[in-house]
Short mmCIF file of C-alpha atoms in Angstrom, two decimals:
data_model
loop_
_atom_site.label_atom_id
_atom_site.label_comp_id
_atom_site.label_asym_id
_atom_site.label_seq_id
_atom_site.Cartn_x
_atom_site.Cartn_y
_atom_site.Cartn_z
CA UNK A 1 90.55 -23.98 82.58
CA UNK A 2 90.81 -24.02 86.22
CA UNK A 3 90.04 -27.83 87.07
CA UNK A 4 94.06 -28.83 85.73
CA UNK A 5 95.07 -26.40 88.63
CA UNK A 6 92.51 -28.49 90.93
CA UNK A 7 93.10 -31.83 90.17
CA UNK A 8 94.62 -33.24 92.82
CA UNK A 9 91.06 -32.15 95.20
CA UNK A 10 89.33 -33.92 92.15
CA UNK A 11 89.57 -37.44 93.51
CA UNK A 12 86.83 -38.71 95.80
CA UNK A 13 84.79 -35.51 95.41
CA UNK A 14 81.57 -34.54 93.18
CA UNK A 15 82.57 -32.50 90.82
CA UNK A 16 79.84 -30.15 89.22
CA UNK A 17 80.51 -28.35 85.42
CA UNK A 18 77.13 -26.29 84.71
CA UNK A 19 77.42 -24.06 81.90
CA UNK A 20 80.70 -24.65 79.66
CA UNK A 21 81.00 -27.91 78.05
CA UNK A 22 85.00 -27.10 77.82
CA UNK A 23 85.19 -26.99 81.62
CA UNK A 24 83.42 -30.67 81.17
CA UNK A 25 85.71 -31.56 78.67
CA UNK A 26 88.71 -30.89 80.59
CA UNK A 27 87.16 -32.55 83.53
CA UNK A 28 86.45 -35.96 81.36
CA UNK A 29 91.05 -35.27 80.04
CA UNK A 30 91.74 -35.36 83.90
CA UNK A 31 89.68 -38.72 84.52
CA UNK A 32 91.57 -40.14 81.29
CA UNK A 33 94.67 -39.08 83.19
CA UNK A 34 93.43 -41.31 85.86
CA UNK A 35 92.01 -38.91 88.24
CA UNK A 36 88.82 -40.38 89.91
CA UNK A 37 85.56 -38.24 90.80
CA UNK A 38 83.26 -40.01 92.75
CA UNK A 39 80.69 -38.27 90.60
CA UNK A 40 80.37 -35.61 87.86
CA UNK A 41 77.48 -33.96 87.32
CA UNK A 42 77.63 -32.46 83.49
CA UNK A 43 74.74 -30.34 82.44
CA UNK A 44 76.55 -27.47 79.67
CA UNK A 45 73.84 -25.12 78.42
CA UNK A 46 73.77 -24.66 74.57
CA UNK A 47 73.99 -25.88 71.69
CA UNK A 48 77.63 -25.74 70.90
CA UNK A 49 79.42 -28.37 72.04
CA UNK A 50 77.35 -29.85 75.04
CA UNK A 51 76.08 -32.24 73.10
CA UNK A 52 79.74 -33.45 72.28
CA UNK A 53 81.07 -33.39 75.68
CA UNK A 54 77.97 -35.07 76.98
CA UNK A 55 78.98 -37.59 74.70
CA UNK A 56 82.11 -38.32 76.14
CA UNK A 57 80.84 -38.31 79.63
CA UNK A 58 78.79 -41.17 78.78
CA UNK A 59 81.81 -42.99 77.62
CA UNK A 60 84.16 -42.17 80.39
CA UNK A 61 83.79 -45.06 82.49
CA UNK A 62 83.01 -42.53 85.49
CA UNK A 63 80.07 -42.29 87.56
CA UNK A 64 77.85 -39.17 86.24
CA UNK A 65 74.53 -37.41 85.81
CA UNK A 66 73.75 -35.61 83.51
CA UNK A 67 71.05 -33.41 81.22
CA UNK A 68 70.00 -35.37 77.77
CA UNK A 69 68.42 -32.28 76.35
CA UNK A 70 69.95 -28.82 75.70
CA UNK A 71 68.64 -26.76 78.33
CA UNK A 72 71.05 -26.89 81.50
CA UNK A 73 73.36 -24.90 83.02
CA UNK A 74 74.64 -23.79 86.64
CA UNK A 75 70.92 -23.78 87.92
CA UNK A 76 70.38 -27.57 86.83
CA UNK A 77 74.16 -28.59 88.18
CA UNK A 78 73.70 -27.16 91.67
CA UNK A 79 70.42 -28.43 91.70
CA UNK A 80 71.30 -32.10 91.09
CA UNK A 81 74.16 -31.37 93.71
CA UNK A 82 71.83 -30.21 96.17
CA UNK A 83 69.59 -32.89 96.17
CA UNK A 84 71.93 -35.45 96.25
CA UNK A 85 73.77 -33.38 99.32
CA UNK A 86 69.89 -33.48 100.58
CA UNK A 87 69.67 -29.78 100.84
CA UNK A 88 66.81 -29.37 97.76
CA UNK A 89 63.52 -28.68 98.26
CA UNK A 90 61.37 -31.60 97.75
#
């Protein structure tokens, strides 16, 4: 995955993982690394998997948001991103 090559812009910044849950897996290896997100924002679509990762977002000790139910994906993330930015519609 592509967040490794990343991490050092991870600090600080929201970081948004929509659809894979291994792209929110590797994000949740980085923070046990010690890099610090101000925020992830985990919502994997499916069944395989995103229930697992969700798992260990709850348990990462960072701040997150995230989907309890299967349904998700990149729609969800950047909509939870662009409300919190303040750019979703009401």
């Amino acid at each position: 995955m592509q967040f490794a090559l990343a991490a050092n812009t991870l600090p600080g910044n929201i970081v948004v993982v929509g659809n894979a849950p291994t792209a929110l897996e590797e994000v949740i290896n980085l923070v046990e690394q010690g890099v610090k997100p101000a925020l992830i924002i985990g919502t994997p679509v499916g069944f395989v998997d995103a229930a697992e990762s969700k798992a260990r977002l709850l348990g990462s000790g960072s701040s997150f948001h995230y989907n309890d139910r299967p349904p998700g994906g990149k729609c969800c993330g950047c909509g939870c991103g662009q409300r919190l930015a303040g750019t979703g519609a009401g």
